[in-house]
Tab-separated table of C-alpha atoms in Angstrom:
chain	number	residue	atom	x	y	z
C	1	MET	CA	99.197	76.701	64.440
C	2	ALA	CA	96.470	78.415	66.467
C	3	ARG	CA	97.484	76.556	69.615
C	4	HIS	CA	101.085	77.668	69.098
C	5	ALA	CA	99.948	81.287	68.783
C	6	ARG	CA	98.020	81.075	72.065
C	7	TYR	CA	101.030	79.611	73.806
C	8	ASP	CA	103.236	82.428	72.540
C	9	ARG	CA	100.690	84.999	73.707
C	10	LYS	CA	100.542	83.456	77.172
C	11	THR	CA	104.335	83.460	77.372
C	12	ALA	CA	104.488	87.083	76.239
C	13	LEU	CA	101.890	88.091	78.821
C	14	GLY	CA	103.850	86.345	81.546
C	15	LYS	CA	106.956	88.314	80.618
C	16	ALA	CA	104.925	91.518	80.445
C	17	VAL	CA	103.554	90.893	83.934
C	18	GLY	CA	107.095	90.549	85.279
C	19	LEU	CA	108.235	93.795	83.680
C	20	PHE	CA	105.184	95.887	84.560
C	21	TRP	CA	104.995	94.458	88.080
C	22	GLU	CA	108.565	95.541	88.729
C	23	LYS	CA	108.672	98.876	86.889
C	24	GLY	CA	105.054	99.956	86.550
C	25	TYR	CA	103.311	101.409	83.495
C	26	HIS	CA	105.217	104.667	83.201
C	27	GLY	CA	108.529	103.103	84.203
C	28	SER	CA	108.430	100.584	81.341
C	29	SER	CA	109.632	101.968	78.012
C	30	MET	CA	108.728	100.408	74.690
C	31	LYS	CA	112.359	99.407	74.282
C	32	GLN	CA	112.245	97.550	77.606
C	33	ILE	CA	108.961	95.920	76.598
C	34	GLU	CA	110.467	94.771	73.295
C	35	GLN	CA	113.452	93.284	75.121
C	36	ALA	CA	111.393	91.612	77.844
C	37	LEU	CA	108.958	90.036	75.372
C	38	ASP	CA	111.630	89.412	72.711
C	39	MET	CA	109.230	90.852	70.139
C	40	ARG	CA	109.506	93.543	67.508
C	41	PRO	CA	107.348	96.672	67.912
C	42	GLY	CA	105.124	95.690	65.000
C	43	SER	CA	104.460	92.270	66.509
C	44	ILE	CA	103.598	93.799	69.877
C	45	TYR	CA	101.138	96.230	68.330
C	46	ALA	CA	99.647	93.508	66.137
C	47	ALA	CA	99.127	91.233	69.131
C	48	PHE	CA	98.024	93.742	71.774
C	49	GLY	CA	97.106	96.928	69.915
C	50	SER	CA	99.143	99.276	72.083
C	51	LYS	CA	101.187	99.578	75.252
C	52	ASP	CA	97.911	100.279	77.051
C	53	GLY	CA	96.376	97.119	75.621
C	54	LEU	CA	99.346	95.025	76.676
C	55	PHE	CA	99.381	96.483	80.177
C	56	SER	CA	95.631	95.966	80.582
C	57	GLU	CA	95.902	92.300	79.581
C	58	ALA	CA	98.934	91.820	81.825
C	59	LEU	CA	97.092	93.331	84.787
C	60	ALA	CA	94.099	91.067	84.165
C	61	ALA	CA	96.389	88.031	83.854
C	62	TYR	CA	98.095	88.940	87.146
C	63	ALA	CA	94.727	89.183	88.901
C	64	GLU	CA	93.476	85.907	87.410
C	65	GLU	CA	96.613	84.093	88.529
C	66	GLY	CA	96.113	85.428	92.050
C	67	GLY	CA	92.575	84.088	92.065
C	68	ARG	CA	93.738	80.672	90.890
C	69	GLU	CA	96.418	80.586	93.594
C	70	LEU	CA	93.896	81.308	96.344
C	71	SER	CA	91.468	78.666	95.039
C	72	ALA	CA	94.226	76.068	94.791
C	73	HIS	CA	95.458	76.959	98.279
C	74	LEU	CA	92.034	76.574	99.893
C	75	LYS	CA	91.522	73.104	98.373
C	76	ASP	CA	94.085	71.778	100.861
C	77	TYR	CA	92.001	72.835	103.884
C	78	ASP	CA	88.815	71.464	105.397
C	79	SER	CA	88.289	74.796	107.140
C	80	ILE	CA	87.931	77.951	105.027
C	81	VAL	CA	89.079	80.070	107.975
C	82	ASP	CA	92.204	77.966	108.509
C	83	GLY	CA	92.952	78.213	104.802
C	84	LEU	CA	92.526	81.981	104.743
C	85	GLN	CA	94.708	82.400	107.820
C	86	ASP	CA	97.544	80.385	106.314
C	87	TYR	CA	97.079	82.257	103.031
C	88	LEU	CA	97.608	85.549	104.874
C	89	ARG	CA	100.701	84.165	106.596
C	90	GLY	CA	102.009	82.991	103.232
C	91	ILE	CA	101.634	86.473	101.746
C	92	ALA	CA	103.638	87.862	104.651
C	93	CYS	CA	106.433	85.332	104.147
C	94	ARG	CA	106.635	86.084	100.407
C	95	CYS	CA	106.672	89.814	101.095
C	96	GLY	CA	109.594	89.262	103.432
C	97	ASP	CA	111.593	87.494	100.710
C	98	GLU	CA	113.194	90.085	98.457
C	99	ASN	CA	113.971	87.446	95.816
C	100	ALA	CA	110.525	85.824	95.679
C	101	VAL	CA	108.778	88.008	93.092
C	102	PRO	CA	109.524	90.967	90.773
C	103	SER	CA	108.062	93.350	93.361
C	104	ARG	CA	106.764	92.721	96.855
C	105	ALA	CA	104.009	95.310	96.395
C	106	CYS	CA	100.843	94.146	94.648
C	107	MET	CA	100.803	94.982	90.926
C	108	ILE	CA	97.139	95.999	91.146
C	109	VAL	CA	97.751	98.408	94.023
C	110	LYS	CA	100.871	99.788	92.344
C	111	THR	CA	98.823	100.412	89.211
C	112	LEU	CA	96.076	102.175	91.163
C	113	LEU	CA	98.537	104.461	92.930
C	114	GLU	CA	100.565	105.176	89.801
C	115	SER	CA	97.663	105.806	87.458
C	116	SER	CA	95.057	107.515	89.639
C	117	ASN	CA	96.073	110.978	88.401
C	118	THR	CA	97.739	110.006	85.129
C	119	HIS	CA	95.749	107.253	83.423
C	120	SER	CA	92.071	107.036	84.341
C	121	ALA	CA	91.363	103.879	82.314
C	122	LEU	CA	94.046	101.835	84.073
C	123	ALA	CA	93.019	103.262	87.459
C	124	ALA	CA	89.422	102.216	86.758
C	125	GLN	CA	90.547	98.712	85.792
C	126	ALA	CA	92.618	98.374	88.976
C	127	ASN	CA	89.678	99.627	91.049
C	128	SER	CA	87.359	97.138	89.382
C	129	ILE	CA	89.752	94.251	90.034
C	130	LEU	CA	90.130	95.202	93.699
C	131	ALA	CA	86.346	95.377	94.066
C	132	ALA	CA	86.032	91.897	92.554
C	133	ILE	CA	88.693	90.535	94.912
C	134	GLU	CA	86.913	92.078	97.891
C	135	GLN	CA	83.667	90.473	96.740
C	136	SER	CA	85.312	87.064	96.343
C	137	ILE	CA	86.730	87.288	99.888
C	138	ALA	CA	83.288	88.273	101.192
C	139	GLU	CA	81.748	85.255	99.457
C	140	LEU	CA	84.329	82.948	101.040
C	141	LEU	CA	83.559	84.419	104.446
C	142	GLU	CA	79.817	84.011	103.862
C	143	LYS	CA	80.431	80.373	102.990
C	144	ALA	CA	82.500	79.936	106.140
C	145	LYS	CA	79.719	81.536	108.207
C	146	ALA	CA	77.125	79.244	106.622
C	147	ARG	CA	79.295	76.277	107.632
C	148	GLY	CA	79.430	77.522	111.215
C	149	GLU	CA	83.080	78.562	111.157
C	150	LEU	CA	82.316	82.225	111.889
C	151	VAL	CA	79.986	83.808	114.407
C	152	GLN	CA	76.634	84.673	112.849
C	153	SER	CA	76.879	88.343	113.808
C	154	VAL	CA	79.939	88.981	111.610
C	155	ASP	CA	79.466	91.385	108.678
C	156	CYS	CA	81.295	89.476	105.939
C	157	GLY	CA	81.427	92.419	103.539
C	158	ARG	CA	82.993	94.661	106.156
C	159	LEU	CA	85.429	91.943	107.255
C	160	ALA	CA	86.420	91.300	103.636
C	161	ARG	CA	87.193	95.009	103.190
C	162	LEU	CA	89.333	94.962	106.339
C	163	LEU	CA	91.249	91.885	105.177
C	164	GLN	CA	91.833	93.412	101.758
C	165	ALA	CA	93.129	96.601	103.372
C	166	GLN	CA	95.464	94.496	105.510
C	167	ILE	CA	96.741	92.597	102.470
C	168	MET	CA	97.305	95.813	100.510
C	169	GLY	CA	99.137	97.345	103.461
C	170	LEU	CA	101.217	94.226	104.041
C	171	LYS	CA	102.379	94.120	100.441
C	172	SER	CA	103.297	97.780	100.631
C	173	MET	CA	105.225	97.103	103.847
C	174	GLY	CA	107.182	94.476	101.951
C	175	GLU	CA	108.782	97.263	99.924
C	176	ARG	CA	110.388	98.545	103.119
C	177	SER	CA	112.651	95.480	103.248
C	178	LEU	CA	111.786	94.714	106.839
C	179	ASP	CA	113.279	91.752	108.649
C	180	PRO	CA	111.606	88.492	107.539
C	181	GLN	CA	110.632	87.780	111.149
C	182	ALA	CA	108.873	91.146	111.351
C	183	MET	CA	106.906	90.282	108.213
C	184	GLN	CA	106.043	86.866	109.636
C	185	ASP	CA	104.781	88.544	112.799
C	186	LEU	CA	102.611	90.837	110.688
C	187	GLY	CA	101.175	87.787	108.939
C	188	ASP	CA	100.337	86.206	112.292
C	189	ASP	CA	98.692	89.434	113.452
C	190	MET	CA	96.595	89.564	110.272
C	191	ALA	CA	95.550	85.941	110.683
C	192	ALA	CA	94.530	86.713	114.260
C	193	ILE	CA	91.830	89.058	112.958
C	194	LEU	CA	89.877	85.971	111.945
C	195	ASP	CA	90.391	84.397	115.365
C	196	GLY	CA	88.282	87.201	116.786
C	197	VAL	CA	85.221	86.207	114.759
C	198	ARG	CA	85.490	82.445	114.424
C	199	THR	CA	83.334	80.099	116.433
C	200	GLN	CA	84.903	78.198	119.285
C	201	HIS	CA	84.683	74.415	119.104
């Protein structure tokens, strides 16, 4: 019974992510949440406490899934730098596909922009998640530098911040519905940032 409950919760969170990612916190009414999750209001409140509680868990689930995707992606590469470059190109391709995801903009960034002046708790959560992502990128770059893939003079924390800014900007650009080739070119240009600091073999 307990395992069934956890499965239902995971399914509900997945549906919540889709709704909130597309419409945002303020754009999602309780009626829409009930319909998306196929749950009665009482069940939603019993499971998540409130709309805020549901959104917070959905945002965390979205971020965790992104982390798992990056880890799984990098396992296919001997070179961390090669893996990161192809990861950046992949983001660009997905952002250029209007049917790929509920929204081409990042849910975390959308939350930060939407809630900065309206919901301080959600803005703080989004900020915290982005800081953790930046730190994880910096750690990957430090590992790549230790393996001799990057020049020793590179500031991995600064480079991680630049890459995160590029990713955030790219996902925002996806909302402009640019030509897929233009998005692919942007992905190549982002990947080229790492070419400037990698060692030559």
